[in-house]
Amino acid sequence: MNMDNRAALNPKHSVIVEACAGSGKTWLLVSRVLRLLLAGVKPGEILAITFTRKAAQEMQARLNEWLHFLATHSDDEVHTFLQAREMYEVDAGIMARARNLYRESLLMQPGITINTFHGWFMQIAQGAPLNSNMPLGMNLLEHTSTLQDEAWQEFTDNLQAAPESETSLALQWLFAEYGLHNTQILLNNFLHKRAEWWAYVGERNDGQGDAVAFALQQLRDEFGVEASVDPIAELFADDTLQHAINNFSAVLATDGTDKQRRAADSLQAFSALADIQQRYTQITQCLYTRADEPRIFTPTKKQNAESFISAHEVLLNTMQVARDAIMARALLRLNAAALRCGATLLQHYQDIKSRQQQIDFVDVEWQVCHLLRQSDYAEYMQYKLDSRYSHVLLDEFQDTNPVQWQVLQAWFAAAEAVQSRPTVFVVGDPKQSIYRFRRADARLFGEVSGWLQNNFDARYLSQNITRRNAPAILKVVNKIFGQHPNGFTDFETHIAHQTTLPGKVAVLPLLEFAAEPDVPALKVSQLRHPLFTARAEKQSDNRELEASQFAEKIINIVTHWQVSDGSGVPRPAEFSDIMVLVRKRLHLQIYEHALRQRHIPFLTSRRGGLLNTLETEDMQALLTFLITPFADLELAQTLRSPLFACTDADLMQLAASSISTGGSQPKHGSWWQRLQQLAAHKQVSPELLRAHQFLSGWIKLADKLPVHDLLDHIYFEADVVHRYVAALPVELHELVRANLQAFMGIALNVDAGRY
C-alpha cells in the first residue's frame, strides 16, 4: 500500500502533490476523479482544469477507458483495478456503482467538466448576466502577432504627429537608451503582461494617465527616491564622503605599497575637479573594477589590518548609498518612460480589437477575474460556482499564471467564508515550468501550496519516484539540481522505479575556436570591386560548428550504440530512436541543414519554416500561377519542380519562342501562351506536353474549387507526393511527405479553406 497515494486519492481531503516527471501525475489525477465518482459525487460537481486541450482530451479518454473497463470486465479484474487505486474493501454496493459509472457518465447531464483555464473561463463568461459588460459575441483570437504589429504602427504614427508630447519624448528616450529592437521587446512584453498591469492599478485602468501616475508613485515610495533629486549632488554636498576618503587615503598612504599610494593620490585628486559628475567617475574608477565589482585592497604587514578594513568598508558603504540611489533613479526613469509608452500602446491594441469585435485569451482572463473579484455580480457568480462544483482538480499547476490563480482564489475565499468550500486537488512540478512566455510563474506553486494548507487544511505530498527515466539519467538530473551552488529550492533526489533500465548521458565537448587573425588595413588599390568580386564570407559560425558536431554525434550513435527493445533484447540504434530537443526554434534550421548534409533522415516541428521549404514553395508557385497565368517566374518554377521535371532545355525553348498573332510581327506573350501554342503543334517534349495537359485542367478548376479541394485534386491527379519522393534522397522522404501534407492542412485552416 502506498500511503501517499491513499492520502492523495481520499475524496474527502484537499491535497497538493508535487511530483517529478514520469511519476504518474495524470494517472493520479484521473484516479482521483474515479474515486470521487465511486464515492457518490455527481459528474457535474467535478471540475478538472488542465493546461492544454490535448491534455484535457487525453484525461477524458483515459477516464472513459477506465469506466468501460469497470463495466465490462470480471469481478476479480475490477477488484485488482480498484486495489491499485487504494480501495481494498469493495462491497456489493461499491461493485454495483462501479459497474454503472460508465452508463451514468454517458447519460447524466451536466457531465464532468474537463477543460483548460481559457475554455473554462469562456464558459463562465457565457454564463454571466447580460448587463455585466462581459465581451459577448466577440471572436476569440488565438494568434495576436498581426494585431500587435498593427497597434505598434498606429502607436508610432500617432506619436509622429505630436513629436513634443510626453509619450513621444518618452519613446525617443527609450530609443536613445536601448535601441529600437529592445524597446519593441520591452513594450511588447508590457502587452503580454497587461492583465497583471490592470490588476496592479485596479480601477484606475480606465484612465491611462491616472494609472501611470499611480504606478510611478508606488515606485517612488518603494525606492525612496524622487526624480528631481540628484543623488550625486547630495553625495558631494555632505561631508561624510570627504571624511571617508580622507581616512582611507591616509590608511593607504601609511606604510602602503606604491600601488596603494597611487590609489590614495587618485582618491584625493577628485577635489580638484569642478564637475561633480567627473568627481564621481574619478572615485568610482578608483574603487570599482570595469565589471563594477569593488576593487580588492589588501593591507600590508606594516599596516593595521583592522583600521585598514574598517576605513575601506566605511568608504564603500558611503558610496553604496549613492549608487543605490542612482540605480533607483535610473529605474524610476526607465519605468516612467516604459509605462507611459506601454499604456498608450496598450490602448491602441485594445481599440483595434474592439473595432474588429475581437478578444484574446488575456482579455478573457482579466474579464473573468474582474467579474469574480470586483464587479457588482461577483457574489452571484461565486454562488453559481459554489452550487455547481464541489471538487476541483488542477493539473500542471506550475504553469498557472497569477491572474488565473486570482480567479480561483476569489472563488475559494468566498466559498470558505460561507463554509461551502470545495475540495481542491493540485498536482504539478515547479521544475517543469516551461511556459513563462505565457506568464506562468513557478513560484506560484509554493504560494498556492501554503495558502491551501492554511485555509483548506490541504495535505502536502511529494512524489520523487519516476517510472520514465533510467538511473543513469536521474544521476545527472540529481547532480544538476541538487549539487549546483545555485541549486533548485527544496529539491528532492529523484529515484528510478525501474532500477535495471539501461540509460546513458553523453555530453558533446566544448567547441574550441581559433583566434581571429589580425587583418591589416587595406590600401585603396587592394579594395574589392563589388561588381566583379564576391565578398569573402565566413565559412561557418559557432552555431553551425556546433550543429555539425551534433550531426556527427548522431551518426556515431547509430553506428556504434546498442539500445534495448521492449523485451530487453539489445539491437543496433536507429535514427528513429532519437528525439532532439533544442532550447529555441530560432536556430532549428541550422541543425536541420547539418542533418540534411549528412543524409540523416528527420522530421521537424519547426513552426514558421514550413512555407520556406522547397516543396511547399513549389506548391505556392503553382497556386500563384493558376490564379495569375501571366506569372512567368512561377510557371518556370512549377515546370522545373519534381511535379513535371522539365529540363533546362525545355525552359530555354519557352524563353526563345514567341506567339503568332497572324500579323507581320510575332509577339512574345507570356510563357503560358507560348506553351499553349507549342503544345498545340506538338513541338515540345513529353514533359512539357504533360505539364500543359494538367495545367489547362487545373486553371479551369482554380475559380471553382476551394483551395483545399483544388490541392487535393492536384495531389491525386499528378501523384504529387510520390513524384517528390522519387526525386529526393531516401533520408528526406518522410520529411517531404510530412511537409506536403502539412501544406494541405494549412489550406484548410486559413480562412476555413475558402480562398
PDB file of N, CA and C in Angstrom, residues 161-196:
ATOM      1  N   ALA A 161       2.840  62.482 -35.262  1.00  0.00           N
ATOM      2  CA  ALA A 161       2.006  63.672 -35.452  1.00  0.00           C
ATOM      3  C   ALA A 161       2.122  64.638 -34.271  1.00  0.00           C
ATOM      4  N   ALA A 162       2.625  64.145 -33.132  1.00  0.00           N
ATOM      5  CA  ALA A 162       2.789  65.002 -31.948  1.00  0.00           C
ATOM      6  C   ALA A 162       4.163  64.746 -31.343  1.00  0.00           C
ATOM      7  N   PRO A 163       5.241  65.186 -32.010  1.00  0.00           N
ATOM      8  CA  PRO A 163       6.607  64.830 -31.586  1.00  0.00           C
ATOM      9  C   PRO A 163       7.020  65.403 -30.240  1.00  0.00           C
ATOM     10  N   GLU A 164       6.330  66.432 -29.756  1.00  0.00           N
ATOM     11  CA  GLU A 164       6.713  67.046 -28.479  1.00  0.00           C
ATOM     12  C   GLU A 164       5.845  66.579 -27.324  1.00  0.00           C
ATOM     13  N   SER A 165       4.966  65.618 -27.558  1.00  0.00           N
ATOM     14  CA  SER A 165       4.116  65.124 -26.474  1.00  0.00           C
ATOM     15  C   SER A 165       4.950  64.337 -25.468  1.00  0.00           C
ATOM     16  N   GLU A 166       4.401  64.181 -24.283  1.00  0.00           N
ATOM     17  CA  GLU A 166       5.126  63.487 -23.220  1.00  0.00           C
ATOM     18  C   GLU A 166       5.441  62.050 -23.619  1.00  0.00           C
ATOM     19  N   THR A 167       4.475  61.371 -24.239  1.00  0.00           N
ATOM     20  CA  THR A 167       4.694  59.989 -24.651  1.00  0.00           C
ATOM     21  C   THR A 167       5.726  59.905 -25.768  1.00  0.00           C
ATOM     22  N   SER A 168       5.688  60.844 -26.711  1.00  0.00           N
ATOM     23  CA  SER A 168       6.651  60.840 -27.804  1.00  0.00           C
ATOM     24  C   SER A 168       8.067  61.045 -27.285  1.00  0.00           C
ATOM     25  N   LEU A 169       8.240  61.960 -26.346  1.00  0.00           N
ATOM     26  CA  LEU A 169       9.566  62.188 -25.769  1.00  0.00           C
ATOM     27  C   LEU A 169      10.041  60.965 -24.993  1.00  0.00           C
ATOM     28  N   ALA A 170       9.101  60.303 -24.317  1.00  0.00           N
ATOM     29  CA  ALA A 170       9.466  59.086 -23.577  1.00  0.00           C
ATOM     30  C   ALA A 170       9.945  58.003 -24.538  1.00  0.00           C
ATOM     31  N   LEU A 171       9.271  57.857 -25.687  1.00  0.00           N
ATOM     32  CA  LEU A 171       9.670  56.842 -26.665  1.00  0.00           C
ATOM     33  C   LEU A 171      11.029  57.185 -27.277  1.00  0.00           C
ATOM     34  N   GLN A 172      11.261  58.460 -27.559  1.00  0.00           N
ATOM     35  CA  GLN A 172      12.560  58.871 -28.100  1.00  0.00           C
ATOM     36  C   GLN A 172      13.675  58.562 -27.106  1.00  0.00           C
ATOM     37  N   TRP A 173      13.398  58.755 -25.815  1.00  0.00           N
ATOM     38  CA  TRP A 173      14.402  58.455 -24.791  1.00  0.00           C
ATOM     39  C   TRP A 173      14.688  56.957 -24.755  1.00  0.00           C
ATOM     40  N   LEU A 174      13.646  56.125 -24.854  1.00  0.00           N
ATOM     41  CA  LEU A 174      13.846  54.674 -24.863  1.00  0.00           C
ATOM     42  C   LEU A 174      14.666  54.245 -26.075  1.00  0.00           C
ATOM     43  N   PHE A 175      14.373  54.829 -27.244  1.00  0.00           N
ATOM     44  CA  PHE A 175      15.146  54.511 -28.440  1.00  0.00           C
ATOM     45  C   PHE A 175      16.619  54.868 -28.237  1.00  0.00           C
ATOM     46  N   ALA A 176      16.863  56.054 -27.664  1.00  0.00           N
ATOM     47  CA  ALA A 176      18.239  56.513 -27.483  1.00  0.00           C
ATOM     48  C   ALA A 176      18.998  55.639 -26.487  1.00  0.00           C
ATOM     49  N   GLU A 177      18.320  55.189 -25.440  1.00  0.00           N
ATOM     50  CA  GLU A 177      18.981  54.429 -24.378  1.00  0.00           C
ATOM     51  C   GLU A 177      19.108  52.941 -24.713  1.00  0.00           C
ATOM     52  N   TYR A 178      18.095  52.380 -25.357  1.00  0.00           N
ATOM     53  CA  TYR A 178      18.039  50.924 -25.507  1.00  0.00           C
ATOM     54  C   TYR A 178      17.906  50.448 -26.946  1.00  0.00           C
ATOM     55  N   GLY A 179      17.700  51.350 -27.889  1.00  0.00           N
ATOM     56  CA  GLY A 179      17.585  50.961 -29.278  1.00  0.00           C
ATOM     57  C   GLY A 179      16.169  50.530 -29.641  1.00  0.00           C
ATOM     58  N   LEU A 180      15.905  50.479 -30.947  1.00  0.00           N
ATOM     59  CA  LEU A 180      14.565  50.158 -31.436  1.00  0.00           C
ATOM     60  C   LEU A 180      14.156  48.739 -31.064  1.00  0.00           C
ATOM     61  N   HIS A 181      15.039  47.776 -31.309  1.00  0.00           N
ATOM     62  CA  HIS A 181      14.685  46.367 -31.077  1.00  0.00           C
ATOM     63  C   HIS A 181      14.349  46.113 -29.613  1.00  0.00           C
ATOM     64  N   ASN A 182      15.217  46.552 -28.712  1.00  0.00           N
ATOM     65  CA  ASN A 182      14.988  46.311 -27.285  1.00  0.00           C
ATOM     66  C   ASN A 182      13.757  47.059 -26.789  1.00  0.00           C
ATOM     67  N   THR A 183      13.513  48.241 -27.334  1.00  0.00           N
ATOM     68  CA  THR A 183      12.319  48.993 -26.932  1.00  0.00           C
ATOM     69  C   THR A 183      11.057  48.260 -27.350  1.00  0.00           C
ATOM     70  N   GLN A 184      11.055  47.713 -28.552  1.00  0.00           N
ATOM     71  CA  GLN A 184       9.889  46.948 -29.008  1.00  0.00           C
ATOM     72  C   GLN A 184       9.669  45.714 -28.140  1.00  0.00           C
ATOM     73  N   ILE A 185      10.749  45.032 -27.789  1.00  0.00           N
ATOM     74  CA  ILE A 185      10.617  43.862 -26.922  1.00  0.00           C
ATOM     75  C   ILE A 185      10.037  44.269 -25.578  1.00  0.00           C
ATOM     76  N   LEU A 186      10.538  45.370 -25.014  1.00  0.00           N
ATOM     77  CA  LEU A 186      10.067  45.855 -23.716  1.00  0.00           C
ATOM     78  C   LEU A 186       8.575  46.173 -23.758  1.00  0.00           C
ATOM     79  N   LEU A 187       8.133  46.905 -24.761  1.00  0.00           N
ATOM     80  CA  LEU A 187       6.733  47.312 -24.828  1.00  0.00           C
ATOM     81  C   LEU A 187       5.821  46.148 -25.208  1.00  0.00           C
ATOM     82  N   ASN A 188       6.305  45.224 -26.029  1.00  0.00           N
ATOM     83  CA  ASN A 188       5.506  44.033 -26.326  1.00  0.00           C
ATOM     84  C   ASN A 188       5.343  43.155 -25.094  1.00  0.00           C
ATOM     85  N   ASN A 189       6.379  43.099 -24.263  1.00  0.00           N
ATOM     86  CA  ASN A 189       6.248  42.374 -23.001  1.00  0.00           C
ATOM     87  C   ASN A 189       5.202  43.027 -22.103  1.00  0.00           C
ATOM     88  N   PHE A 190       5.118  44.342 -22.160  1.00  0.00           N
ATOM     89  CA  PHE A 190       4.080  45.041 -21.403  1.00  0.00           C
ATOM     90  C   PHE A 190       2.696  44.604 -21.883  1.00  0.00           C
ATOM     91  N   LEU A 191       2.540  44.461 -23.209  1.00  0.00           N
ATOM     92  CA  LEU A 191       1.258  43.977 -23.736  1.00  0.00           C
ATOM     93  C   LEU A 191       0.931  42.588 -23.201  1.00  0.00           C
ATOM     94  N   HIS A 192       1.937  41.713 -23.179  1.00  0.00           N
ATOM     95  CA  HIS A 192       1.703  40.351 -22.701  1.00  0.00           C
ATOM     96  C   HIS A 192       1.320  40.344 -21.220  1.00  0.00           C
ATOM     97  N   LYS A 193       1.846  41.290 -20.460  1.00  0.00           N
ATOM     98  CA  LYS A 193       1.591  41.340 -19.018  1.00  0.00           C
ATOM     99  C   LYS A 193       0.469  42.311 -18.668  1.00  0.00           C
ATOM    100  N   ARG A 194      -0.378  42.633 -19.629  1.00  0.00           N
ATOM    101  CA  ARG A 194      -1.371  43.676 -19.380  1.00  0.00           C
ATOM    102  C   ARG A 194      -2.387  43.286 -18.307  1.00  0.00           C
ATOM    103  N   ALA A 195      -2.682  41.997 -18.165  1.00  0.00           N
ATOM    104  CA  ALA A 195      -3.613  41.593 -17.115  1.00  0.00           C
ATOM    105  C   ALA A 195      -3.028  41.902 -15.747  1.00  0.00           C
ATOM    106  N   GLU A 196      -1.728  41.663 -15.582  1.00  0.00           N
ATOM    107  CA  GLU A 196      -1.080  41.995 -14.313  1.00  0.00           C
ATOM    108  C   GLU A 196      -1.065  43.517 -14.101  1.00  0.00           C
TER     109      GLU A 196
END
